Coordinates of C-alpha atoms in Angstrom, one line a residue:
Chain A
M1 CA 122.3 126.3 109.5
T2 CA 118.7 125.8 108.5
A3 CA 117.1 126.2 105.2
L4 CA 115.6 129.5 104.2
A5 CA 112.1 130.1 105.5
A6 CA 109.5 129.4 102.8
P7 CA 107.1 132.2 102.0
P8 CA 103.6 131.8 103.2
A9 CA 101.2 130.3 100.6
A10 CA 99.0 133.4 100.4
Q11 CA 101.2 136.2 99.1
R12 CA 99.4 139.3 100.1
P13 CA 101.1 142.5 99.2
V14 CA 101.8 145.2 101.9
P15 CA 98.5 147.1 102.4
W16 CA 98.2 150.6 100.9
T17 CA 97.1 152.1 104.2
R18 CA 100.4 151.1 105.8
L19 CA 102.4 152.5 102.9
A20 CA 100.4 155.7 103.1
W21 CA 101.3 156.0 106.8
V22 CA 104.9 156.0 105.8
T23 CA 104.3 158.8 103.3
A24 CA 102.4 160.8 105.8
R25 CA 105.1 160.4 108.4
Q26 CA 108.0 161.2 106.1
H27 CA 106.4 164.2 104.5
R28 CA 104.6 165.4 107.7
V29 CA 106.4 168.8 107.7
A30 CA 105.7 169.5 104.0
L31 CA 102.0 168.5 104.4
I32 CA 101.6 170.6 107.5
G33 CA 103.3 173.5 105.8
T34 CA 101.1 173.2 102.8
L35 CA 97.9 173.1 104.8
A36 CA 99.2 175.9 107.1
L37 CA 99.9 178.2 104.2
L38 CA 96.5 177.5 102.5
G39 CA 94.8 177.8 105.9
A40 CA 96.3 181.2 106.6
L41 CA 95.4 182.4 103.1
S42 CA 91.9 181.0 103.5
L43 CA 91.4 182.7 106.8
Y44 CA 92.5 186.0 105.2
L45 CA 90.1 185.5 102.3
L46 CA 87.3 184.6 104.7
I47 CA 87.7 187.7 106.8
M48 CA 88.2 190.0 103.8
G49 CA 85.3 188.3 102.0
L50 CA 82.9 189.1 104.8
Q51 CA 84.2 192.7 105.0
I52 CA 83.8 193.1 101.3
R53 CA 80.3 191.8 101.4
S54 CA 79.2 194.3 104.1
A55 CA 80.9 197.2 102.2
Y56 CA 79.3 196.1 99.0
A57 CA 75.9 196.0 100.6
G58 CA 76.5 199.6 101.5
V59 CA 77.3 200.3 97.8
T60 CA 74.2 198.6 96.4
S61 CA 71.8 199.9 99.0
C62 CA 73.0 203.5 98.6
R63 CA 70.1 205.9 97.7
P64 CA 69.6 207.9 95.6
A65 CA 71.7 205.8 93.3
G66 CA 73.2 208.5 91.2
S67 CA 74.1 210.9 94.0
A68 CA 77.5 212.2 94.7
A69 CA 77.5 210.5 98.1
C70 CA 76.9 207.1 96.5
A71 CA 79.6 207.7 93.9
E72 CA 81.9 208.5 96.8
T73 CA 81.0 205.2 98.6
K74 CA 81.5 203.3 95.4
S75 CA 84.9 204.8 94.6
L76 CA 86.0 204.1 98.2
F77 CA 85.0 200.5 97.7
N78 CA 87.0 200.3 94.5
A79 CA 90.0 202.1 95.8
G80 CA 90.1 200.0 99.0
Y81 CA 88.9 196.5 98.6
Y82 CA 89.2 196.1 94.8
S83 CA 92.9 197.2 94.6
T84 CA 93.8 194.9 97.5
A85 CA 92.0 192.1 95.7
Q86 CA 94.1 192.8 92.6
F87 CA 97.2 192.6 94.7
M88 CA 96.0 189.3 96.2
C89 CA 95.3 187.9 92.7
G90 CA 98.9 188.6 91.7
L91 CA 100.2 187.0 94.9
L92 CA 98.1 183.9 94.5
Q93 CA 99.4 183.2 91.1
A94 CA 102.6 181.8 92.7
V95 CA 100.7 179.5 95.1
P96 CA 100.3 176.5 92.8
V97 CA 103.9 176.3 91.8
L98 CA 105.2 176.9 95.3
L99 CA 103.1 174.1 96.8
G100 CA 103.4 171.8 93.9
V101 CA 107.2 172.0 93.7
F102 CA 107.8 171.9 97.4
L103 CA 105.6 168.8 97.8
G104 CA 106.4 167.2 94.5
A105 CA 110.2 167.3 94.1
P106 CA 111.5 166.0 97.4
P107 CA 109.8 162.5 97.7
L108 CA 112.1 161.0 95.1
A109 CA 114.9 163.5 94.8
R110 CA 115.7 163.4 98.5
E111 CA 115.8 159.6 98.6
L112 CA 118.1 159.6 95.6
E113 CA 120.3 162.4 96.9
T114 CA 120.8 161.0 100.4
G115 CA 121.1 157.4 99.2
T116 CA 118.1 156.2 101.2
F117 CA 116.6 154.9 98.0
R118 CA 118.8 151.9 98.6
F119 CA 116.8 151.3 101.7
A120 CA 113.4 152.1 100.4
W121 CA 113.6 150.2 97.1
T122 CA 114.8 147.0 98.7
Q123 CA 111.9 146.6 101.2
G124 CA 109.3 144.0 100.8
C125 CA 106.7 146.3 99.2
G126 CA 108.9 146.8 96.2
P127 CA 109.8 150.1 94.6
L128 CA 106.8 150.6 92.3
R129 CA 104.2 150.2 95.1
W130 CA 106.4 152.4 97.3
A131 CA 106.6 155.1 94.6
I132 CA 102.8 155.0 94.0
S133 CA 102.1 155.2 97.7
K134 CA 104.3 158.4 97.8
L135 CA 103.0 160.2 94.7
V136 CA 99.3 159.4 94.6
P137 CA 98.3 160.4 98.2
L138 CA 100.4 163.5 98.2
A139 CA 99.0 164.5 94.8
A140 CA 95.4 163.8 96.0
V141 CA 95.8 165.8 99.2
L142 CA 97.4 168.7 97.4
T143 CA 94.9 168.8 94.6
A144 CA 91.9 168.6 97.0
A145 CA 93.3 171.4 99.2
A146 CA 93.9 173.6 96.1
A147 CA 90.4 172.9 94.8
A148 CA 88.8 173.9 98.1
F149 CA 91.0 177.0 98.3
S150 CA 90.0 178.1 94.8
L151 CA 86.3 177.7 95.7
L152 CA 86.8 180.0 98.6
F153 CA 88.6 182.5 96.4
S154 CA 85.6 182.5 94.0
W155 CA 83.3 183.3 96.9
Y156 CA 85.7 186.0 98.1
Y157 CA 85.9 187.6 94.6
H158 CA 82.2 187.4 93.7
P159 CA 81.1 190.9 94.7
F160 CA 83.7 192.4 92.2
F161 CA 82.1 190.3 89.4
A162 CA 78.6 191.4 90.5
E163 CA 79.9 195.0 90.3
G164 CA 81.1 194.2 86.8
L165 CA 84.7 195.2 87.5
D166 CA 86.2 192.1 85.8
G167 CA 85.4 189.5 83.2
A168 CA 85.6 185.9 84.3
L169 CA 88.1 185.1 81.5
A170 CA 90.6 187.8 82.6
P171 CA 93.8 185.9 82.9
Q172 CA 94.7 186.7 86.5
L173 CA 91.2 185.5 87.6
F174 CA 90.8 182.6 85.3
D175 CA 93.9 180.9 86.8
L176 CA 92.5 181.1 90.3
R177 CA 89.0 179.9 89.9
G178 CA 87.1 176.9 88.5
V179 CA 89.2 173.8 88.1
A180 CA 92.3 175.6 86.6
F181 CA 93.8 176.4 90.0
A182 CA 93.7 172.8 91.2
A183 CA 94.9 171.4 87.9
S184 CA 97.7 173.8 87.7
T185 CA 98.8 172.9 91.2
L186 CA 98.7 169.2 90.3
A187 CA 100.8 169.9 87.2
A188 CA 103.4 171.7 89.3
F189 CA 103.5 168.6 91.6
A190 CA 103.9 166.2 88.7
I191 CA 106.6 168.3 87.1
G192 CA 108.4 168.4 90.4
A193 CA 108.1 164.6 90.9
F194 CA 109.4 163.9 87.4
A195 CA 112.3 166.4 87.7
G196 CA 113.2 164.9 91.1
M197 CA 113.5 161.4 89.6
V198 CA 115.5 162.6 86.6
I199 CA 117.7 165.2 88.3
R200 CA 118.1 163.2 91.5
R201 CA 118.8 166.2 93.6
T202 CA 116.3 168.2 95.6
V203 CA 117.2 171.8 95.1
P204 CA 118.1 171.6 91.4
A205 CA 114.9 169.6 90.8
M206 CA 112.9 172.3 92.5
A207 CA 114.6 175.1 90.5
A208 CA 114.1 173.2 87.2
S209 CA 110.4 172.5 87.9
L210 CA 109.8 176.1 89.0
A211 CA 111.2 177.2 85.6
A212 CA 109.3 174.6 83.7
W213 CA 106.0 175.4 85.3
T214 CA 106.5 179.1 84.9
G215 CA 107.3 178.7 81.2
L216 CA 104.3 176.4 80.7
T217 CA 102.0 178.8 82.5
L218 CA 103.2 181.9 80.5
L219 CA 102.8 179.9 77.3
T220 CA 99.3 179.0 78.3
V221 CA 98.2 182.5 79.3
L222 CA 99.9 184.3 76.5
D223 CA 99.2 181.9 73.6
L224 CA 97.5 178.5 74.1
R225 CA 94.4 179.6 76.0
K226 CA 93.0 181.9 73.3
H227 CA 93.0 179.0 70.8
Y228 CA 90.7 176.8 72.9
A229 CA 87.9 178.0 70.7
A230 CA 87.6 180.3 67.6
P231 CA 87.2 183.8 68.9
L232 CA 84.2 185.9 68.0
T233 CA 84.6 189.2 66.2
G234 CA 82.8 192.5 66.6
T235 CA 83.2 196.2 66.2
G236 CA 82.5 199.1 68.5
V237 CA 81.8 198.6 72.2
I238 CA 81.3 194.9 73.0
P239 CA 79.1 194.3 76.1
G240 CA 79.7 191.9 78.9
S241 CA 83.4 192.4 79.7
P242 CA 84.7 189.8 77.2
W243 CA 88.3 188.6 77.0
M244 CA 89.8 190.6 74.1
V245 CA 92.4 188.7 72.2
G246 CA 93.0 190.8 69.1
Q247 CA 92.1 194.1 67.4
W248 CA 92.5 195.7 64.0
F249 CA 91.1 198.4 61.8
T250 CA 89.3 198.3 58.5
G251 CA 89.2 201.1 56.1
P252 CA 86.5 202.7 53.9
G253 CA 86.5 199.7 51.5
G254 CA 86.1 197.2 54.4
Q255 CA 89.7 196.1 53.9
K256 CA 92.1 195.6 56.8
V257 CA 94.4 198.6 57.3
S258 CA 97.7 198.7 59.1
P259 CA 98.1 200.7 62.4
S260 CA 100.4 203.1 60.7
A261 CA 97.8 203.9 58.0
V262 CA 95.2 204.5 60.8
L263 CA 97.7 206.8 62.5
Q264 CA 97.9 208.9 59.4
V265 CA 94.2 209.2 59.3
V266 CA 94.1 210.1 62.9
R267 CA 96.6 213.0 62.2
Q268 CA 94.0 214.6 60.0
A269 CA 91.6 214.9 62.9
P270 CA 91.3 218.1 64.8
L271 CA 93.8 218.3 67.6
S272 CA 91.2 218.2 70.3
V273 CA 89.8 215.0 69.0
Q274 CA 93.1 213.3 68.4
E275 CA 94.0 213.0 72.1
G276 CA 90.5 212.6 73.4
P277 CA 88.0 209.8 73.9
N278 CA 86.1 210.8 70.8
I279 CA 88.7 209.6 68.4
L280 CA 87.0 206.2 67.7
P281 CA 83.6 207.7 66.8
W282 CA 85.5 210.3 64.7
L283 CA 87.3 207.4 62.9
S284 CA 84.1 205.5 62.3
Q285 CA 82.5 208.6 60.8
H286 CA 85.3 208.5 58.4
H287 CA 84.6 204.7 57.8
Y288 CA 87.6 203.5 59.8
L289 CA 86.3 200.8 62.1
Q290 CA 87.9 199.2 65.0
W291 CA 87.4 195.5 65.2
W292 CA 87.9 193.1 68.1
S293 CA 88.3 189.4 68.3
Y294 CA 87.2 188.2 71.7
H295 CA 85.9 185.3 73.8
P296 CA 82.6 186.0 75.6
Q297 CA 82.4 185.3 79.4
T298 CA 80.0 182.5 78.7
R299 CA 82.9 180.4 77.6
F300 CA 84.3 180.4 81.1
W301 CA 83.5 176.8 82.0
A302 CA 84.3 175.4 78.6
F303 CA 87.7 177.0 78.8
Q304 CA 88.1 175.8 82.4
L305 CA 87.3 172.2 81.4
I306 CA 89.7 172.3 78.4
E307 CA 92.5 173.7 80.5
G308 CA 91.8 171.5 83.5
G309 CA 91.6 168.5 81.1
W310 CA 95.0 168.9 79.4
L311 CA 96.8 169.8 82.7
L312 CA 95.3 166.7 84.2
A313 CA 96.4 164.6 81.3
L314 CA 99.9 166.2 81.4
S315 CA 100.1 165.4 85.2
A316 CA 99.0 161.8 84.6
V317 CA 101.7 161.3 81.9
L318 CA 104.4 162.8 84.1
I319 CA 103.5 160.8 87.1
G320 CA 103.2 157.7 85.0
A321 CA 106.7 158.4 83.5
T322 CA 108.1 158.9 86.9
L323 CA 106.7 155.6 88.1
W324 CA 108.0 153.9 85.0
L325 CA 111.5 155.2 85.7
V326 CA 111.3 153.9 89.3
S327 CA 110.3 150.5 88.1
R328 CA 112.8 150.4 85.3
R329 CA 115.7 150.8 87.7
V330 CA 114.8 147.4 89.2
A331 CA 113.5 144.2 87.7
Chain B
M1 CA 119.6 125.8 97.5
T2 CA 121.8 128.4 95.9
I3 CA 121.3 131.8 97.3
I4 CA 122.9 133.6 94.4
E5 CA 123.4 132.1 91.0
S6 CA 124.6 134.0 88.0
R7 CA 125.6 133.2 84.4
G8 CA 127.4 135.5 82.0
L9 CA 126.4 138.4 84.3
G10 CA 127.6 141.8 83.3
K11 CA 126.9 145.4 84.1
R12 CA 128.0 148.4 82.1
Y13 CA 127.9 152.0 83.4
R14 CA 128.1 154.3 80.4
R15 CA 131.2 153.0 78.6
A16 CA 132.9 150.9 81.3
W17 CA 132.0 147.4 82.4
A18 CA 131.8 147.3 86.2
L19 CA 131.2 143.6 86.1
R20 CA 131.8 141.1 83.4
D21 CA 131.1 137.4 82.6
C22 CA 130.4 136.7 86.2
A23 CA 129.4 133.1 86.9
L24 CA 128.6 132.2 90.4
A25 CA 126.6 129.6 92.3
V26 CA 126.7 130.4 96.0
P27 CA 125.1 127.7 98.2
G28 CA 122.8 128.7 101.1
G29 CA 123.6 128.6 104.7
Y30 CA 127.0 130.3 104.5
V31 CA 128.5 133.6 105.6
V32 CA 129.9 134.7 102.3
A33 CA 132.7 137.2 102.2
L34 CA 132.9 139.3 99.1
V35 CA 136.3 140.9 98.7
G36 CA 138.2 142.8 96.1
S37 CA 140.0 146.1 95.5
N38 CA 138.1 149.3 95.2
G39 CA 136.3 149.4 91.9
A40 CA 136.5 145.6 91.5
G41 CA 132.7 145.4 91.2
K42 CA 131.6 144.4 94.6
T43 CA 128.8 147.0 95.1
T44 CA 127.7 146.4 91.5
L45 CA 127.3 142.7 92.2
L46 CA 125.4 143.2 95.4
H47 CA 123.1 145.8 93.8
L48 CA 122.3 143.4 91.0
A49 CA 121.6 140.7 93.6
V50 CA 119.1 142.9 95.6
G51 CA 117.5 144.3 92.5
L52 CA 118.8 147.9 92.7
A53 CA 120.4 147.5 89.3
R54 CA 119.5 145.5 86.3
P55 CA 122.1 143.4 84.4
T56 CA 123.4 144.7 81.1
A57 CA 124.2 141.1 80.1
G58 CA 123.5 137.6 81.5
Q59 CA 121.2 136.8 84.4
I60 CA 121.2 136.6 88.1
T61 CA 118.8 134.7 90.4
V62 CA 118.5 134.5 94.1
L63 CA 117.1 132.2 96.8
G64 CA 116.9 129.2 94.5
G65 CA 115.7 130.7 91.2
E66 CA 113.8 133.8 92.0
S67 CA 114.8 136.6 89.6
A68 CA 116.6 139.4 91.4
G69 CA 114.3 142.3 92.3
S70 CA 111.1 140.3 91.9
A71 CA 108.4 140.6 94.6
D72 CA 109.3 137.3 96.2
A73 CA 113.0 138.1 96.2
L74 CA 112.5 141.6 97.7
D75 CA 110.3 140.0 100.4
R76 CA 112.9 137.6 101.6
I77 CA 116.2 139.6 101.1
S78 CA 117.3 142.3 103.4
F79 CA 119.9 144.7 102.2
V80 CA 122.1 147.1 104.2
A81 CA 123.7 149.4 101.7
Q82 CA 127.1 151.1 102.2
D83 CA 127.0 153.8 105.0
A84 CA 123.8 152.2 106.3
P85 CA 121.3 154.7 104.9
L86 CA 118.3 155.3 107.1
Y87 CA 116.0 158.2 107.6
R88 CA 118.2 160.5 109.8
N89 CA 115.4 162.9 110.6
L90 CA 113.2 160.3 112.1
P91 CA 113.3 159.1 115.7
V92 CA 114.4 155.4 116.1
R93 CA 110.8 154.5 117.0
D94 CA 109.4 155.9 113.8
M95 CA 112.2 154.4 111.7
L96 CA 111.1 151.0 113.0
Q97 CA 107.5 151.8 112.2
V98 CA 108.5 152.9 108.7
A99 CA 110.3 149.6 108.1
R100 CA 107.5 147.6 109.6
N101 CA 104.9 149.3 107.3
L102 CA 107.0 148.7 104.2
N103 CA 107.2 145.0 104.7
R104 CA 104.9 142.0 104.9
R105 CA 106.9 140.3 107.6
W106 CA 108.2 142.1 110.6
D107 CA 109.3 140.9 114.0
Q108 CA 108.7 143.9 116.3
R109 CA 109.6 142.0 119.4
Y110 CA 113.0 141.1 118.0
A111 CA 113.7 144.7 116.9
R112 CA 112.7 146.1 120.3
A113 CA 114.7 143.5 122.2
R114 CA 117.8 144.0 120.2
L115 CA 117.6 147.8 120.5
A116 CA 117.2 147.4 124.2
D117 CA 120.2 145.2 124.4
L118 CA 122.2 147.7 122.3
G119 CA 121.1 150.6 124.5
I120 CA 119.7 152.5 121.5
P121 CA 117.0 154.9 122.8
L122 CA 113.8 154.8 120.8
R123 CA 113.2 158.5 121.1
Q124 CA 116.6 159.5 119.7
K125 CA 116.7 160.8 116.2
V126 CA 118.6 158.4 113.9
G127 CA 120.9 161.1 112.7
R128 CA 122.0 161.8 116.4
L129 CA 123.1 158.2 116.9
S130 CA 126.8 157.3 116.7
G131 CA 128.1 155.7 113.6
G132 CA 128.2 152.4 115.3
Q133 CA 124.7 152.7 116.6
Q134 CA 123.4 153.6 113.1
A135 CA 125.0 150.6 111.7
Q136 CA 123.5 148.4 114.4
L137 CA 120.1 150.0 113.9
A138 CA 120.3 149.3 110.1
L139 CA 121.3 145.7 110.8
T140 CA 118.5 145.3 113.4
V141 CA 116.0 146.7 110.9
A142 CA 117.3 144.3 108.3
L143 CA 117.1 141.3 110.6
A144 CA 113.6 142.1 112.0
R145 CA 112.3 141.5 108.5
R146 CA 113.3 137.9 109.0
P147 CA 115.1 137.5 105.7
G148 CA 116.3 134.3 104.1
L149 CA 119.3 136.2 102.8
L150 CA 121.0 139.2 104.4
V151 CA 123.2 141.3 102.1
L152 CA 125.6 143.8 103.6
D153 CA 127.7 146.2 101.6
E154 CA 130.8 147.4 103.5
P155 CA 129.1 147.4 106.8
L156 CA 132.3 147.8 108.8
A157 CA 133.9 150.6 106.8
M158 CA 132.9 153.5 109.0
L159 CA 133.2 151.7 112.3
D160 CA 135.8 151.8 115.0
P161 CA 137.2 148.5 116.2
L162 CA 134.9 148.2 119.2
A163 CA 131.8 149.0 117.0
R164 CA 133.0 146.4 114.5
H165 CA 133.2 143.8 117.2
D166 CA 129.7 144.6 118.4
F167 CA 128.3 144.7 114.9
M168 CA 129.8 141.3 114.1
A169 CA 128.5 139.9 117.4
L170 CA 125.0 141.0 116.5
L171 CA 125.3 139.6 113.1
M172 CA 126.7 136.2 114.2
G173 CA 124.1 136.1 116.9
A174 CA 121.4 136.2 114.3
V175 CA 123.1 133.6 112.1
A176 CA 123.3 131.3 115.1
E177 CA 119.8 132.0 116.2
Y178 CA 117.9 131.4 113.1
G179 CA 120.3 130.5 110.3
V180 CA 120.1 133.4 107.9
S181 CA 122.5 133.2 104.9
V182 CA 124.7 136.2 104.8
V183 CA 126.7 137.9 102.0
L184 CA 128.9 140.7 103.1
S185 CA 131.5 142.8 101.3
S186 CA 134.3 144.2 103.3
H187 CA 137.9 145.4 103.3
V188 CA 138.4 144.3 106.9
L189 CA 140.1 141.0 106.2
A190 CA 140.8 140.2 109.8
E191 CA 137.2 140.4 110.7
L192 CA 136.2 138.3 107.8
E193 CA 138.7 135.6 108.7
R194 CA 136.7 135.0 111.9
V195 CA 133.3 134.7 110.4
A196 CA 133.4 133.9 106.7
D197 CA 133.0 130.3 105.5
Y198 CA 132.7 131.1 101.8
L199 CA 134.8 133.5 99.8
I200 CA 134.2 135.4 96.6
L201 CA 137.1 137.5 95.4
L202 CA 136.5 140.0 92.6
A203 CA 139.2 141.6 90.5
R204 CA 138.6 144.0 87.7
G205 CA 135.0 143.2 87.4
Q206 CA 135.5 139.4 87.2
V207 CA 135.4 136.5 89.7
Q208 CA 138.9 135.6 90.6
V209 CA 138.3 133.2 93.5
A210 CA 135.1 131.5 94.7
G211 CA 134.8 128.6 97.1
E212 CA 134.4 127.4 100.6
V213 CA 137.0 128.9 102.9
E214 CA 137.9 125.6 104.5
D215 CA 138.4 124.0 101.1
L216 CA 140.4 127.0 99.8
L217 CA 142.7 126.9 102.8
A218 CA 143.2 123.2 102.5
R219 CA 144.3 123.6 98.8
H220 CA 146.8 126.3 99.3
R221 CA 150.3 126.0 101.0
W222 CA 153.2 128.3 101.6
L223 CA 156.4 126.6 100.4
T224 CA 159.7 127.9 101.6
G225 CA 162.9 126.7 99.9
P226 CA 166.2 127.7 98.2
A227 CA 165.7 130.7 95.8
G228 CA 167.8 128.9 93.1
E229 CA 165.2 126.2 92.8
T230 CA 162.2 128.5 92.4
D231 CA 161.9 128.3 88.7
R232 CA 162.2 124.6 88.6
Q233 CA 159.4 124.2 91.2
A234 CA 157.2 126.8 89.5
E235 CA 157.1 124.7 86.4
R236 CA 155.8 121.7 88.3
M237 CA 153.3 123.5 90.5
C238 CA 150.5 126.0 90.3
V239 CA 152.1 129.1 91.9
V240 CA 149.8 131.9 92.8
R241 CA 152.5 134.2 94.1
A242 CA 156.3 134.1 94.5
R243 CA 158.3 136.2 96.9
R244 CA 162.1 136.1 97.4
A245 CA 163.8 137.0 100.6
G246 CA 167.6 136.7 100.2
A247 CA 168.5 133.1 99.5
E248 CA 165.0 131.9 100.4
S249 CA 162.0 131.9 98.2
H250 CA 158.3 131.8 99.5
L251 CA 155.8 130.4 97.1
L252 CA 152.0 130.4 97.6
V253 CA 151.0 127.3 95.6
R254 CA 147.7 125.6 94.9
V255 CA 147.9 121.9 95.6
T256 CA 145.8 119.2 94.1
A257 CA 145.5 117.2 97.2
P258 CA 145.4 118.7 100.7
L259 CA 148.1 116.5 102.2
S260 CA 150.5 116.3 99.2
P261 CA 154.1 116.4 100.5
A262 CA 156.4 119.3 100.0
P263 CA 159.3 118.7 97.5
P264 CA 162.6 117.7 99.0
G265 CA 164.4 120.6 100.5
W266 CA 161.2 122.7 100.8
E267 CA 159.2 123.4 103.9
S268 CA 155.4 123.5 103.7
Q269 CA 153.1 125.7 105.8
S270 CA 149.4 126.2 106.0
V271 CA 147.9 129.5 104.8
G272 CA 145.5 131.9 106.6
L273 CA 142.6 133.5 104.8
E274 CA 144.0 136.9 105.1
E275 CA 147.3 135.9 103.5
L276 CA 145.4 134.0 100.8
V277 CA 143.3 137.0 99.9
L278 CA 146.2 139.4 99.9
A279 CA 148.2 137.1 97.6
Y280 CA 145.3 136.9 95.1
L281 CA 144.7 140.7 95.4
R282 CA 148.4 141.2 94.5
E283 CA 148.2 138.8 91.5
P284 CA 144.9 139.7 89.7
G285 CA 146.0 137.3 86.9
A286 CA 145.8 134.2 89.1
S287 CA 142.5 132.6 89.7
A288 CA 140.9 129.8 91.7
L289 CA 137.5 128.9 90.4
P290 CA 135.2 126.0 90.9
G291 CA 134.3 123.6 88.1
P292 CA 132.7 124.9 84.9
A293 CA 129.0 125.3 85.8
A294 CA 128.4 125.2 89.5
V295 CA 130.2 125.0 92.8
R296 CA 130.4 121.5 94.0
S297 CA 130.1 120.9 97.7
D298 CA 132.6 118.1 97.6
S299 CA 136.3 118.9 98.0
A300 CA 137.2 118.6 94.3
G301 CA 136.1 122.2 93.7
A302 CA 139.1 124.4 94.1
G303 CA 141.7 123.5 91.6
R304 CA 141.8 124.0 87.9

């Protein structure tokens, strides 16, 4: 028997392109599925976007502007396209987590579940390079696709902003535009990858990351986001469809009064006023003012960058932790 | 060169030690059989050697001093884990391509030629192959990496006798062709007897027997004699196992010199590897270990 073959003098690691081929081959179905889903949704947004534009052109070019016929056109536009768009917004909220989890959890969980990690982690490239070559390209493709999709969504939705139907900071829209959509998709992927490594089984890892992402997103929308900057305050009607985050009343002395106290004042108003839209002017005549805390629309990009930034940092930490766990299992 | 060397090696899973105080120095160029009861620590030892697990205590090096799991070690060791895990949803052709792309060294011509010999179609999905073909594919993939050391964990467990024979033929063909060192764990003692030239026997997470097969066999004898004299003989000799059958007594003894004569009234017979392994498996308290630090290649290694 001969001696063991000596390794060649120049130890070049396995090239990344070859490792990336393995990733593309093994996750072909998931990648095609992701692009197919986004492609189908994009096609829908494209067709609807063009229809909305031609319908909106009809609304803006309607003369005379205040006529009953024009009001009719406008209300048809709102009832038709706008309500469909609202439905789409709700539906699209689920896209980041669906794609992120379905692409993020399996790469590690499936290997650990089926035992093939014993093959993968004993190949010449080594487990760390192997894990990097899995997670980084998949994360990059997914994030880029999500970013492109969210650009298309912004284009699709633009006429409704032009019409002043929504503020840019409205939660269901904020999540789908700018960098937030892509960052949130990446975060779902990173949560999925980490859960896959820790839980070591595909379906439980998917379920856990779905729950974690949903919890994180709810926390962000309901609480975290409004603290990105100190809100402005104002009373009366605030122009420019801002994002209202709080309201309260002050009494005749300028002090804050409880809602129940305001309610007692309201009961003193004539019945016709109590139920009608004139209750606020009536209250202010009696020196009870309604105050708002709000974020103006101009903060859209600042908020986008803050949210995108911390989601990106969270994703980097989770992917780093996942890689560390992979490398810790071996020397 | 030693292909596996360990000192004080231990691995603990949660509370229980799977492997403890394991000192080994396995020389290269052998087909090493790793045997032991279920739960004796065979898989743990192999996983430590290929870098899939990290030691809790002590150290293990491979291929002449590379630390287990290092880049150089991974590059030159092929591992076929239990149940030969491969990507079942890939066609054979793509499975080869995956393995090729995960390694610096790859002999595609060898892989294609072996699969053609074995009649394994390249278009077939791995999961659709028979158990024997999957094991052979896993072995082919491992060998096409041109490893210095091939580690196999229970490669024969799921195979029928014919598939076992074919698998061992493929393995021994590669050993003869380019001299790869092999470590394989198995319960199939008959198969090991034909191929193994080095034996490691684990019991309860510790090394019970380690040494060259030829040497071990030369240093063990079956003695058959009157049952009444058993105790007297046992005092004078190192008895691994004693078995009584009526008036006769059979003793497996370790002898100091291969040709030492049997005591008067006793008949001496040589031992087969399978008998030897079974005797030690039945007597986990007995041990046959090489000298204190390292296995010596001369014949003084087996008795202590």
